[in-house]
Structure formats: structure tokens, C-alpha cells
Amino acid sequence: MDKSRYPMVEEVVSIGFNREIGKDTFLMGFPCVALTSRAKPGQFLMIQVDRQAKDPLLRRPFSIHGVLDSNRLMILYKVVGKGTALLSALREGDTISAIGPLGNGFTLPGPGERALLVAGGMGIAPLFFLTQVLTRAQNHSVKMFLGFPTSQDVVLIDQLKGLGVDLSLTTEDGSLGIKGLVTDLWDQTLSQESTQKPVTYACGPASMLKEIAQKAIARNLRCYVCLEGYMGCGLGICQGCAAKAAGSKDKPYYYVCQDGPVFSAEMIDWEVM
Ligand SMILES: Cc1cc2nc3c(=O)[nH]c(=O)nc-3n(C[C@H](O)[C@H](O)[C@H](O)COP(=O)(O)OP(=O)(O)OC[C@H]3O[C@@H](n4cnc5c(N)ncnc54)[C@H](O)[C@@H]3O)c2cc1C
Ligand code: FES
């Protein structure tokens, strides 16, 4: 791995807060000056959940969710298994080890370019940081399509509105916001766009990313997807995060941890995904 490309550090950090903000969904924040000063939206951390335990042995990847007061980072995570369950049990003052920031991060839109963000479930994790940067530092207006299965899963609405985001919320069962899928709402908005060509940033389940990528390619629109597949090491060693590259004989696969996790839509072979 070319470490000079992405200067990473390992920090043992003391947890500042770790609270449940939605069904099985936790927001954790910790001070870490070295990591925060290097972090870009779309990058991720490899977190060692329990520094003494042999199980889970491997670090777990989490997107950098946002920055607080320029010296604290946040992660947003859903409890799905052993590692995230252990993480959710940690309290203020407990420590974790974080390696990062890893990966490439999002390419920001050009001046005056309209950004459409599409988040499915925990896909909101990296897109929140992108929103922070676009609205605060870059002074861009952001339109976001945010989708969850049910109202119980919905998080961060007030925080996003606080950043001035033009937000469209969907739930699959219609219990909050518009009933349906974010992809449909994003697609309808694109159909209504006049001459402006927006750039789309998407993160969520693979099926959602595939649909968005294929439609953006068909419309000849710039689109960046943030892939969140399985990762063994996060450092380009285990080759466990391969994603089939589209039309590249020289490089048949990308490694999501090294070459991504953010890819331009046309880089990935979506038929194989
Ligand atoms: C670059 C990157 C960024 C990520 N960012 C976030 C984030 O910000 N917030 C967040 O909640 N999660 C994120 N994830 C997913 C997160 O890493 C996994 O949910 C976590 O590793 C699960 O660990 P566990 O020990 O709790 O579950 P495990 O015991 O390892 O697995 C429990 C169950 O979850 C499934 N699972 C595990 N990992 C994934 C995955 N990546 N995709 C789909 N299913 C999975 C397993 O198949 C199994 O059924 C990210 C993944 C990547 C690669
Ligand atoms: S996770 Fe090991 S090479 Fe990418």
C-alpha cells in the first residue's frame, strides 16, 4: 500500500459519548486531533472494538460520520453483529483504537455545481460529513434523499435541517415521509431538472447503488458511490474487498479499501456487483 497517498495514523481514543439515537443505531464521538485534522468525507476508520478480546479479532470499518469542534470525530453505526454489539456497550471514558483516515474520499462538486445526495439507511453515515463540508466550508446548497425501512429507523432529521439541507425523506412502509424508495424520488427529481446537470453522491445497500449508478450512466451524469462491502484488513493486504472493475483489462478488480471506498459510477461492473 502506498501510505504516502493517504497519510494514516493509529490513535487510541477515549470515548466522549456513545448514545442510541434510533432503533439499534448509535452515534459515537471521541476527541482525536491527528485523525480529525486529516479526515475527508468518504474516508473511513478501522476500529478495534475490544482491545483485549480475541473475538472479534479483526478491526471493523466505519465511515467518518462528521467532525465536531474541529477536534472530535463521530461515527454512526447500526448494531448487526458481535463487533457492533460490543461497540454499543462502551461508555464515556472507555477506549478504542482507530486507524485512519483510510480510503480516497469524495471528489467535491465544482463551484456552482448542484449536489444531489442519496442515502439509504446507514448510507447516511459518510454523507452527513459530506453535507457538513459542502454547507459549511464550501457554501454549497445540498439536496438530500434519505430513505429508511420504517419510521423507527429514521435518524438525524433535525441535524440535517440544521445544516440547511433540502431534505426528502422516504420510508418503505410509509410510516414517515413519502412511502417508497429514495431511488424513485431521486429519479423523478432528475426528470424534472431543466438544463442543469447535477452531480450525485450515493451510499447505501448495493442494490440501491447499482440502480443509481446505472441510471446516472444512462443519463450521462456524474455520480459517485461509496461502497461498504466486507473488509478483512482495510489496508490492502487481505484482498477481501475486491469489486469487479468495468472494462479494464489492466486492472480487473479494485480493492475497495485502497482504490475506494468512493468510485465514479462507471468504474464498477454493476452486473457482477
Ligand atoms: C468502508 C466501510 C464503511 C462502513 N461504514 C459503516 C458505518 O458508518 N456505519 C455502519 O453501521 N456500518 C458501516 N459499515 C459496515 C460495518 O463495517 C459492519 O456493519 C460491521 O463490520 C459489522 O461488524 P459486526 O462484528 O457487528 O458484524 P459481523 O458479526 O461481522 O456480521 C453480522 C452480520 O452483518 C453482516 N455484515 C457485516 N458486515 C457487513 C457489510 N459491510 N455489509 C453488509 N452486511 C454486513 C454479516 O453478513 C452478518 O450477517 C462500513 C463498511 C465498510 C466496508
Ligand atoms: S480489506 Fe483487505 S485488501 Fe481491502
mmCIF file of C-alpha atoms and ligand atoms in Angstrom:
data_model
loop_
_atom_site.group_PDB
_atom_site.id
_atom_site.type_symbol
_atom_site.label_atom_id
_atom_site.label_comp_id
_atom_site.label_asym_id
_atom_site.label_seq_id
_atom_site.Cartn_x
_atom_site.Cartn_y
_atom_site.Cartn_z
ATOM 1 C CA MET A 1 0.000 0.000 0.000
ATOM 2 C CA ASP A 2 1.210 3.467 -0.882
ATOM 3 C CA LYS A 3 0.933 5.042 2.569
ATOM 4 C CA SER A 4 2.117 8.408 1.309
ATOM 5 C CA ARG A 5 -1.119 8.680 -0.722
ATOM 6 C CA TYR A 6 -3.294 8.597 2.376
ATOM 7 C CA PRO A 7 -1.309 9.554 5.492
ATOM 8 C CA MET A 8 -2.920 7.462 8.197
ATOM 9 C CA VAL A 9 -2.382 7.269 11.913
ATOM 10 C CA GLU A 10 -3.396 4.950 14.732
ATOM 11 C CA GLU A 11 -4.898 6.609 17.767
ATOM 12 C CA VAL A 12 -6.206 5.136 20.982
ATOM 13 C CA VAL A 13 -9.137 7.375 21.722
ATOM 14 C CA SER A 14 -11.280 7.918 24.776
ATOM 15 C CA ILE A 15 -14.985 7.850 24.024
ATOM 16 C CA GLY A 16 -16.770 11.134 24.701
ATOM 17 C CA PHE A 17 -20.305 9.876 24.044
ATOM 18 C CA ASN A 18 -21.981 6.770 22.654
ATOM 19 C CA ARG A 19 -25.747 7.067 22.552
ATOM 20 C CA GLU A 20 -28.605 5.248 20.863
ATOM 21 C CA ILE A 21 -30.316 7.720 18.539
ATOM 22 C CA GLY A 22 -32.597 5.289 16.670
ATOM 23 C CA LYS A 23 -33.513 1.619 16.620
ATOM 24 C CA ASP A 24 -30.179 -0.230 17.141
ATOM 25 C CA THR A 25 -28.426 2.879 15.789
ATOM 26 C CA PHE A 26 -25.676 4.573 17.783
ATOM 27 C CA LEU A 27 -23.792 7.833 17.463
ATOM 28 C CA MET A 28 -20.304 7.825 18.981
ATOM 29 C CA GLY A 29 -17.961 10.791 19.347
ATOM 30 C CA PHE A 30 -14.354 10.968 20.518
ATOM 31 C CA PRO A 31 -11.569 13.566 20.565
ATOM 32 C CA CYS A 32 -8.681 12.674 18.233
ATOM 33 C CA VAL A 33 -6.708 15.608 16.934
ATOM 34 C CA ALA A 34 -4.436 13.771 14.472
ATOM 35 C CA LEU A 35 -7.295 11.852 12.809
ATOM 36 C CA THR A 36 -9.616 14.857 12.673
ATOM 37 C CA SER A 37 -7.094 17.118 11.009
ATOM 38 C CA ARG A 38 -6.598 14.557 8.192
ATOM 39 C CA ALA A 39 -10.227 13.416 7.711
ATOM 40 C CA LYS A 40 -12.115 13.931 4.451
ATOM 41 C CA PRO A 41 -15.748 12.985 3.705
ATOM 42 C CA GLY A 42 -15.999 9.433 2.335
ATOM 43 C CA GLN A 43 -12.960 8.169 4.238
ATOM 44 C CA PHE A 44 -13.255 5.527 6.933
ATOM 45 C CA LEU A 45 -11.656 4.211 10.121
ATOM 46 C CA MET A 46 -10.716 0.644 11.044
ATOM 47 C CA ILE A 47 -11.778 0.319 14.657
ATOM 48 C CA GLN A 48 -10.607 -2.267 17.133
ATOM 49 C CA VAL A 49 -13.708 -2.673 19.184
ATOM 50 C CA ASP A 50 -12.347 -4.507 22.180
ATOM 51 C CA ARG A 51 -8.618 -4.034 22.606
ATOM 52 C CA GLN A 52 -8.257 -7.101 24.858
ATOM 53 C CA ALA A 53 -10.591 -9.568 23.118
ATOM 54 C CA LYS A 54 -9.567 -12.247 20.599
ATOM 55 C CA ASP A 55 -13.137 -12.300 19.213
ATOM 56 C CA PRO A 56 -13.816 -10.319 17.141
ATOM 57 C CA LEU A 57 -10.162 -10.378 16.175
ATOM 58 C CA LEU A 58 -10.452 -8.153 13.139
ATOM 59 C CA ARG A 59 -10.992 -4.425 13.183
ATOM 60 C CA ARG A 60 -14.318 -3.206 11.792
ATOM 61 C CA PRO A 61 -14.647 -0.446 9.163
ATOM 62 C CA PHE A 62 -16.792 2.623 9.873
ATOM 63 C CA SER A 63 -17.228 5.746 7.798
ATOM 64 C CA ILE A 64 -16.190 9.026 9.323
ATOM 65 C CA HIS A 65 -19.611 10.468 10.057
ATOM 66 C CA GLY A 66 -18.664 14.035 10.916
ATOM 67 C CA VAL A 67 -16.459 16.444 12.786
ATOM 68 C CA LEU A 68 -17.315 18.344 15.970
ATOM 69 C CA ASP A 69 -15.420 21.488 17.043
ATOM 70 C CA SER A 70 -12.549 20.571 14.656
ATOM 71 C CA ASN A 71 -11.001 18.120 17.136
ATOM 72 C CA ARG A 72 -13.649 15.395 17.613
ATOM 73 C CA LEU A 73 -14.802 12.735 15.144
ATOM 74 C CA MET A 74 -18.105 10.913 15.079
ATOM 75 C CA ILE A 75 -19.138 7.511 13.768
ATOM 76 C CA LEU A 76 -22.736 6.390 13.249
ATOM 77 C CA TYR A 77 -23.356 2.668 13.349
ATOM 78 C CA LYS A 78 -26.051 0.030 13.362
ATOM 79 C CA VAL A 79 -25.764 -2.997 15.641
ATOM 80 C CA VAL A 80 -25.711 -6.015 13.299
ATOM 81 C CA GLY A 81 -23.325 -8.494 14.965
ATOM 82 C CA LYS A 82 -20.745 -9.127 17.653
ATOM 83 C CA GLY A 83 -18.398 -6.216 16.921
ATOM 84 C CA THR A 84 -21.076 -3.567 16.762
ATOM 85 C CA ALA A 85 -22.838 -5.015 19.833
ATOM 86 C CA LEU A 86 -19.577 -4.690 21.803
ATOM 87 C CA LEU A 87 -19.139 -1.165 20.465
ATOM 88 C CA SER A 88 -22.643 -0.206 21.590
ATOM 89 C CA ALA A 89 -21.867 -1.325 25.158
ATOM 90 C CA LEU A 90 -18.931 1.081 25.533
ATOM 91 C CA ARG A 91 -19.351 4.095 27.777
ATOM 92 C CA GLU A 92 -17.814 7.544 28.156
ATOM 93 C CA GLY A 93 -14.127 7.173 29.063
ATOM 94 C CA ASP A 94 -13.736 3.665 27.570
ATOM 95 C CA THR A 95 -11.080 3.452 24.862
ATOM 96 C CA ILE A 96 -10.968 2.079 21.331
ATOM 97 C CA SER A 97 -8.152 2.023 18.788
ATOM 98 C CA ALA A 98 -8.814 3.685 15.433
ATOM 99 C CA ILE A 99 -6.645 3.532 12.300
ATOM 100 C CA GLY A 100 -7.327 6.126 9.643
ATOM 101 C CA PRO A 101 -8.326 8.085 7.818
ATOM 102 C CA LEU A 102 -8.403 5.353 5.143
ATOM 103 C CA GLY A 103 -9.563 5.411 1.535
ATOM 104 C CA ASN A 104 -9.902 8.140 -1.021
ATOM 105 C CA GLY A 105 -12.968 10.199 -0.026
ATOM 106 C CA PHE A 106 -15.442 12.047 -2.237
ATOM 107 C CA THR A 107 -14.440 14.360 -5.067
ATOM 108 C CA LEU A 108 -16.240 17.592 -4.206
ATOM 109 C CA PRO A 109 -18.518 19.305 -6.748
ATOM 110 C CA GLY A 110 -17.165 22.230 -8.720
ATOM 111 C CA PRO A 111 -18.210 25.820 -7.958
ATOM 112 C CA GLY A 112 -21.913 26.310 -8.702
ATOM 113 C CA GLU A 113 -22.446 22.583 -9.388
ATOM 114 C CA ARG A 114 -25.600 21.190 -7.764
ATOM 115 C CA ALA A 115 -25.084 18.239 -5.394
ATOM 116 C CA LEU A 116 -27.753 15.549 -5.005
ATOM 117 C CA LEU A 117 -27.073 13.195 -2.094
ATOM 118 C CA VAL A 118 -28.844 9.833 -1.880
ATOM 119 C CA ALA A 119 -28.598 7.903 1.397
ATOM 120 C CA GLY A 120 -30.136 4.501 2.112
ATOM 121 C CA GLY A 121 -30.174 3.594 5.827
ATOM 122 C CA MET A 122 -26.672 3.726 7.310
ATOM 123 C CA GLY A 123 -25.532 5.190 3.988
ATOM 124 C CA ILE A 124 -26.225 8.489 5.729
ATOM 125 C CA ALA A 125 -23.027 7.944 7.789
ATOM 126 C CA PRO A 126 -20.472 9.293 5.240
ATOM 127 C CA LEU A 127 -22.953 11.607 3.504
ATOM 128 C CA PHE A 128 -23.524 13.577 6.704
ATOM 129 C CA PHE A 129 -19.819 14.516 6.771
ATOM 130 C CA LEU A 130 -20.009 15.450 3.091
ATOM 131 C CA THR A 131 -23.012 17.648 3.909
ATOM 132 C CA GLN A 132 -21.095 19.334 6.736
ATOM 133 C CA VAL A 133 -18.239 20.196 4.388
ATOM 134 C CA LEU A 134 -20.442 21.288 1.483
ATOM 135 C CA THR A 135 -22.704 23.508 3.531
ATOM 136 C CA ARG A 136 -20.184 24.960 5.987
ATOM 137 C CA ALA A 137 -16.862 25.263 4.235
ATOM 138 C CA GLN A 138 -17.920 25.186 0.600
ATOM 139 C CA ASN A 139 -21.221 27.069 0.933
ATOM 140 C CA HIS A 140 -22.994 24.701 -1.494
ATOM 141 C CA SER A 141 -26.730 24.064 -1.375
ATOM 142 C CA VAL A 142 -27.439 20.386 -0.795
ATOM 143 C CA LYS A 143 -30.481 18.376 -1.826
ATOM 144 C CA MET A 144 -30.672 15.055 0.008
ATOM 145 C CA PHE A 145 -32.852 11.994 -0.497
ATOM 146 C CA LEU A 146 -32.877 9.947 2.666
ATOM 147 C CA GLY A 147 -34.547 6.531 2.873
ATOM 148 C CA PHE A 148 -35.162 4.076 5.716
ATOM 149 C CA PRO A 149 -37.267 0.919 6.071
ATOM 150 C CA THR A 150 -39.617 2.368 8.732
ATOM 151 C CA SER A 151 -40.061 5.469 10.934
ATOM 152 C CA GLN A 152 -38.301 3.602 13.771
ATOM 153 C CA ASP A 153 -35.071 3.620 11.772
ATOM 154 C CA VAL A 154 -35.150 7.329 10.922
ATOM 155 C CA VAL A 155 -32.302 9.388 12.416
ATOM 156 C CA LEU A 156 -30.618 12.793 12.056
ATOM 157 C CA ILE A 157 -33.511 14.739 10.528
ATOM 158 C CA ASP A 158 -33.098 17.753 12.841
ATOM 159 C CA GLN A 159 -29.306 17.800 12.419
ATOM 160 C CA LEU A 160 -29.606 17.760 8.619
ATOM 161 C CA LYS A 161 -32.215 20.500 8.658
ATOM 162 C CA GLY A 162 -29.892 22.454 10.959
ATOM 163 C CA LEU A 163 -27.269 22.330 8.201
ATOM 164 C CA GLY A 164 -29.801 23.831 5.790
ATOM 165 C CA VAL A 165 -30.269 20.674 3.709
ATOM 166 C CA ASP A 166 -33.259 20.465 1.364
ATOM 167 C CA LEU A 167 -34.392 17.062 2.613
ATOM 168 C CA SER A 168 -36.770 14.484 1.100
ATOM 169 C CA LEU A 169 -37.485 11.559 3.415
ATOM 170 C CA THR A 170 -38.889 8.188 2.357
ATOM 171 C CA THR A 171 -39.814 5.105 4.339
ATOM 172 C CA GLU A 172 -40.588 1.813 2.652
ATOM 173 C CA ASP A 173 -43.738 1.269 4.736
ATOM 174 C CA GLY A 174 -44.877 4.912 4.547
ATOM 175 C CA SER A 175 -44.790 5.352 8.341
ATOM 176 C CA LEU A 176 -42.900 8.673 7.952
ATOM 177 C CA GLY A 177 -42.246 10.906 4.959
ATOM 178 C CA ILE A 178 -43.084 9.690 1.478
ATOM 179 C CA LYS A 179 -43.884 5.984 1.031
ATOM 180 C CA GLY A 180 -41.427 4.343 -1.339
ATOM 181 C CA LEU A 181 -37.770 4.184 -2.254
ATOM 182 C CA VAL A 182 -35.236 7.034 -2.354
ATOM 183 C CA THR A 183 -34.105 5.879 -5.769
ATOM 184 C CA ASP A 184 -37.541 6.622 -7.253
ATOM 185 C CA LEU A 185 -37.648 10.086 -5.716
ATOM 186 C CA TRP A 186 -34.107 10.875 -6.944
ATOM 187 C CA ASP A 187 -35.066 9.634 -10.418
ATOM 188 C CA GLN A 188 -38.214 11.809 -10.509
ATOM 189 C CA THR A 189 -36.190 14.862 -9.488
ATOM 190 C CA LEU A 190 -33.680 14.231 -12.260
ATOM 191 C CA SER A 191 -36.527 14.018 -14.789
ATOM 192 C CA GLN A 192 -37.700 17.459 -13.646
ATOM 193 C CA GLU A 193 -34.246 19.062 -13.802
ATOM 194 C CA SER A 194 -34.013 21.501 -16.667
ATOM 195 C CA THR A 195 -30.636 22.317 -18.127
ATOM 196 C CA GLN A 196 -28.506 21.937 -15.013
ATOM 197 C CA LYS A 197 -26.553 18.699 -14.705
ATOM 198 C CA PRO A 198 -26.287 17.834 -11.002
ATOM 199 C CA VAL A 199 -23.654 15.547 -9.523
ATOM 200 C CA THR A 200 -24.956 12.643 -7.439
ATOM 201 C CA TYR A 201 -23.320 11.188 -4.308
ATOM 202 C CA ALA A 202 -24.799 7.912 -3.071
ATOM 203 C CA CYS A 203 -24.239 5.488 -0.209
ATOM 204 C CA GLY A 204 -26.428 2.601 0.892
ATOM 205 C CA PRO A 205 -27.216 -1.023 0.062
ATOM 206 C CA ALA A 206 -25.542 -2.472 -3.054
ATOM 207 C CA SER A 207 -28.894 -2.853 -4.884
ATOM 208 C CA MET A 208 -29.601 0.862 -4.375
ATOM 209 C CA LEU A 209 -26.144 1.878 -5.578
ATOM 210 C CA LYS A 210 -26.458 -0.332 -8.641
ATOM 211 C CA GLU A 211 -29.744 1.273 -9.659
ATOM 212 C CA ILE A 212 -28.462 4.802 -9.130
ATOM 213 C CA ALA A 213 -25.166 4.154 -10.904
ATOM 214 C CA GLN A 214 -26.808 2.573 -13.939
ATOM 215 C CA LYS A 215 -29.380 5.366 -14.252
ATOM 216 C CA ALA A 216 -26.753 8.094 -13.838
ATOM 217 C CA ILE A 217 -24.568 6.470 -16.502
ATOM 218 C CA ALA A 218 -27.574 6.221 -18.856
ATOM 219 C CA ARG A 219 -28.273 9.944 -18.322
ATOM 220 C CA ASN A 220 -24.604 10.831 -18.740
ATOM 221 C CA LEU A 221 -24.463 12.366 -15.250
ATOM 222 C CA ARG A 222 -21.543 12.451 -12.855
ATOM 223 C CA CYS A 223 -22.173 10.094 -9.961
ATOM 224 C CA TYR A 224 -20.030 8.907 -7.058
ATOM 225 C CA VAL A 225 -20.905 5.853 -5.000
ATOM 226 C CA CYS A 226 -19.453 4.918 -1.626
ATOM 227 C CA LEU A 227 -19.155 1.108 -1.346
ATOM 228 C CA GLU A 228 -19.445 -0.541 2.067
ATOM 229 C CA GLY A 229 -18.737 -4.223 1.383
ATOM 230 C CA TYR A 230 -16.919 -6.668 3.617
ATOM 231 C CA MET A 231 -13.386 -5.832 4.726
ATOM 232 C CA GLY A 232 -10.793 -8.008 6.416
ATOM 233 C CA CYS A 233 -7.897 -5.630 6.916
ATOM 234 C CA GLY A 234 -8.815 -2.256 5.393
ATOM 235 C CA LEU A 235 -5.172 -1.817 4.420
ATOM 236 C CA GLY A 236 -4.812 -3.510 1.013
ATOM 237 C CA ILE A 237 -3.359 -6.748 2.402
ATOM 238 C CA CYS A 238 -6.088 -9.439 2.530
ATOM 239 C CA GLN A 239 -7.714 -8.788 -0.891
ATOM 240 C CA GLY A 240 -11.084 -9.493 0.729
ATOM 241 C CA CYS A 241 -12.760 -6.344 -0.568
ATOM 242 C CA ALA A 242 -12.467 -6.821 -4.334
ATOM 243 C CA ALA A 243 -15.021 -5.146 -6.618
ATOM 244 C CA LYS A 244 -15.037 -6.005 -10.339
ATOM 245 C CA ALA A 245 -13.825 -3.133 -12.469
ATOM 246 C CA ALA A 246 -15.751 -2.193 -15.591
ATOM 247 C CA GLY A 247 -13.927 -2.664 -18.887
ATOM 248 C CA SER A 248 -10.394 -2.517 -17.511
ATOM 249 C CA LYS A 249 -8.149 -5.375 -18.657
ATOM 250 C CA ASP A 250 -5.115 -3.936 -16.849
ATOM 251 C CA LYS A 251 -6.942 -3.775 -13.535
ATOM 252 C CA PRO A 252 -9.748 -6.383 -13.395
ATOM 253 C CA TYR A 253 -10.586 -5.645 -9.745
ATOM 254 C CA TYR A 254 -10.491 -2.663 -7.457
ATOM 255 C CA TYR A 255 -9.806 -3.080 -3.769
ATOM 256 C CA VAL A 256 -12.463 -1.042 -2.030
ATOM 257 C CA CYS A 257 -10.215 -0.191 0.933
ATOM 258 C CA GLN A 258 -7.375 1.122 -1.256
ATOM 259 C CA ASP A 259 -8.946 2.281 -4.525
ATOM 260 C CA GLY A 260 -12.205 3.389 -2.863
ATOM 261 C CA PRO A 261 -14.442 3.297 -0.984
ATOM 262 C CA VAL A 262 -15.686 6.057 -3.312
ATOM 263 C CA PHE A 263 -15.887 5.235 -7.018
ATOM 264 C CA SER A 264 -17.171 7.066 -10.018
ATOM 265 C CA ALA A 265 -20.234 5.073 -11.168
ATOM 266 C CA GLU A 266 -18.763 3.947 -14.492
ATOM 267 C CA MET A 267 -15.678 2.397 -12.815
ATOM 268 C CA ILE A 268 -17.613 -0.579 -11.410
ATOM 269 C CA ASP A 269 -19.026 -3.598 -13.256
ATOM 270 C CA TRP A 270 -22.563 -3.367 -11.866
ATOM 271 C CA GLU A 271 -23.738 -6.613 -13.496
ATOM 272 C CA VAL A 272 -21.276 -8.510 -11.274
ATOM 273 C CA MET A 273 -21.944 -6.467 -8.073
HETATM 274 C C1 LIG B 1 -15.794 1.334 4.149
HETATM 275 C C2 LIG B 1 -16.918 0.871 5.052
HETATM 276 C C3 LIG B 1 -17.579 1.792 5.827
HETATM 277 C C4 LIG B 1 -18.613 1.382 6.668
HETATM 278 N N1 LIG B 1 -19.247 2.332 7.411
HETATM 279 C C5 LIG B 1 -20.234 1.967 8.248
HETATM 280 C C6 LIG B 1 -20.879 2.939 9.053
HETATM 281 O O1 LIG B 1 -20.542 4.136 9.008
HETATM 282 N N2 LIG B 1 -21.879 2.533 9.871
HETATM 283 C C7 LIG B 1 -22.250 1.210 9.945
HETATM 284 O O2 LIG B 1 -23.167 0.880 10.710
HETATM 285 N N3 LIG B 1 -21.655 0.255 9.209
HETATM 286 C C8 LIG B 1 -20.646 0.605 8.366
HETATM 287 N N4 LIG B 1 -20.019 -0.347 7.626
HETATM 288 C C9 LIG B 1 -20.404 -1.771 7.839
HETATM 289 C C10 LIG B 1 -19.769 -2.245 9.152
HETATM 290 O O3 LIG B 1 -18.357 -2.316 8.964
HETATM 291 C C11 LIG B 1 -20.319 -3.621 9.531
HETATM 292 O O4 LIG B 1 -21.680 -3.479 9.854
HETATM 293 C C12 LIG B 1 -19.561 -4.165 10.734
HETATM 294 O O5 LIG B 1 -18.253 -4.514 10.351
HETATM 295 C C13 LIG B 1 -20.272 -5.364 11.285
HETATM 296 O O6 LIG B 1 -19.479 -5.891 12.351
HETATM 297 P P1 LIG B 1 -20.123 -6.876 13.405
HETATM 298 O O7 LIG B 1 -18.997 -7.571 14.098
HETATM 299 O O8 LIG B 1 -21.129 -6.191 14.250
HETATM 300 O O9 LIG B 1 -20.944 -7.888 12.496
HETATM 301 P P2 LIG B 1 -20.493 -9.316 11.994
HETATM 302 O O10 LIG B 1 -20.631 -10.275 13.136
HETATM 303 O O11 LIG B 1 -19.190 -9.220 11.285
HETATM 304 O O12 LIG B 1 -21.643 -9.577 10.963
HETATM 305 C C14 LIG B 1 -23.019 -9.576 11.407
HETATM 306 C C15 LIG B 1 -23.953 -9.623 10.211
HETATM 307 O O13 LIG B 1 -23.804 -8.404 9.439
HETATM 308 C C16 LIG B 1 -23.435 -8.720 8.112
HETATM 309 N N5 LIG B 1 -22.443 -7.723 7.683
HETATM 310 C C17 LIG B 1 -21.240 -7.482 8.234
HETATM 311 N N6 LIG B 1 -20.581 -6.509 7.558
HETATM 312 C C18 LIG B 1 -21.400 -6.119 6.556
HETATM 313 C C19 LIG B 1 -21.303 -5.181 5.493
HETATM 314 N N7 LIG B 1 -20.220 -4.414 5.314
HETATM 315 N N8 LIG B 1 -22.346 -5.080 4.649
HETATM 316 C C20 LIG B 1 -23.444 -5.832 4.785
HETATM 317 N N9 LIG B 1 -23.609 -6.740 5.766
HETATM 318 C C21 LIG B 1 -22.599 -6.893 6.637
HETATM 319 C C22 LIG B 1 -22.844 -10.128 8.188
HETATM 320 O O14 LIG B 1 -23.040 -10.842 6.977
HETATM 321 C C23 LIG B 1 -23.655 -10.775 9.263
HETATM 322 O O15 LIG B 1 -24.884 -11.249 8.779
HETATM 323 C C24 LIG B 1 -18.999 0.011 6.751
HETATM 324 C C25 LIG B 1 -18.316 -0.932 5.979
HETATM 325 C C26 LIG B 1 -17.290 -0.503 5.132
HETATM 326 C C27 LIG B 1 -16.555 -1.514 4.312
HETATM 327 S S1 FES B 2 -9.952 -5.133 3.161
HETATM 328 FE FE1 FES B 2 -8.090 -6.227 2.973
HETATM 329 S S2 FES B 2 -7.440 -5.681 0.982
HETATM 330 FE FE2 FES B 2 -9.201 -4.451 1.273
#
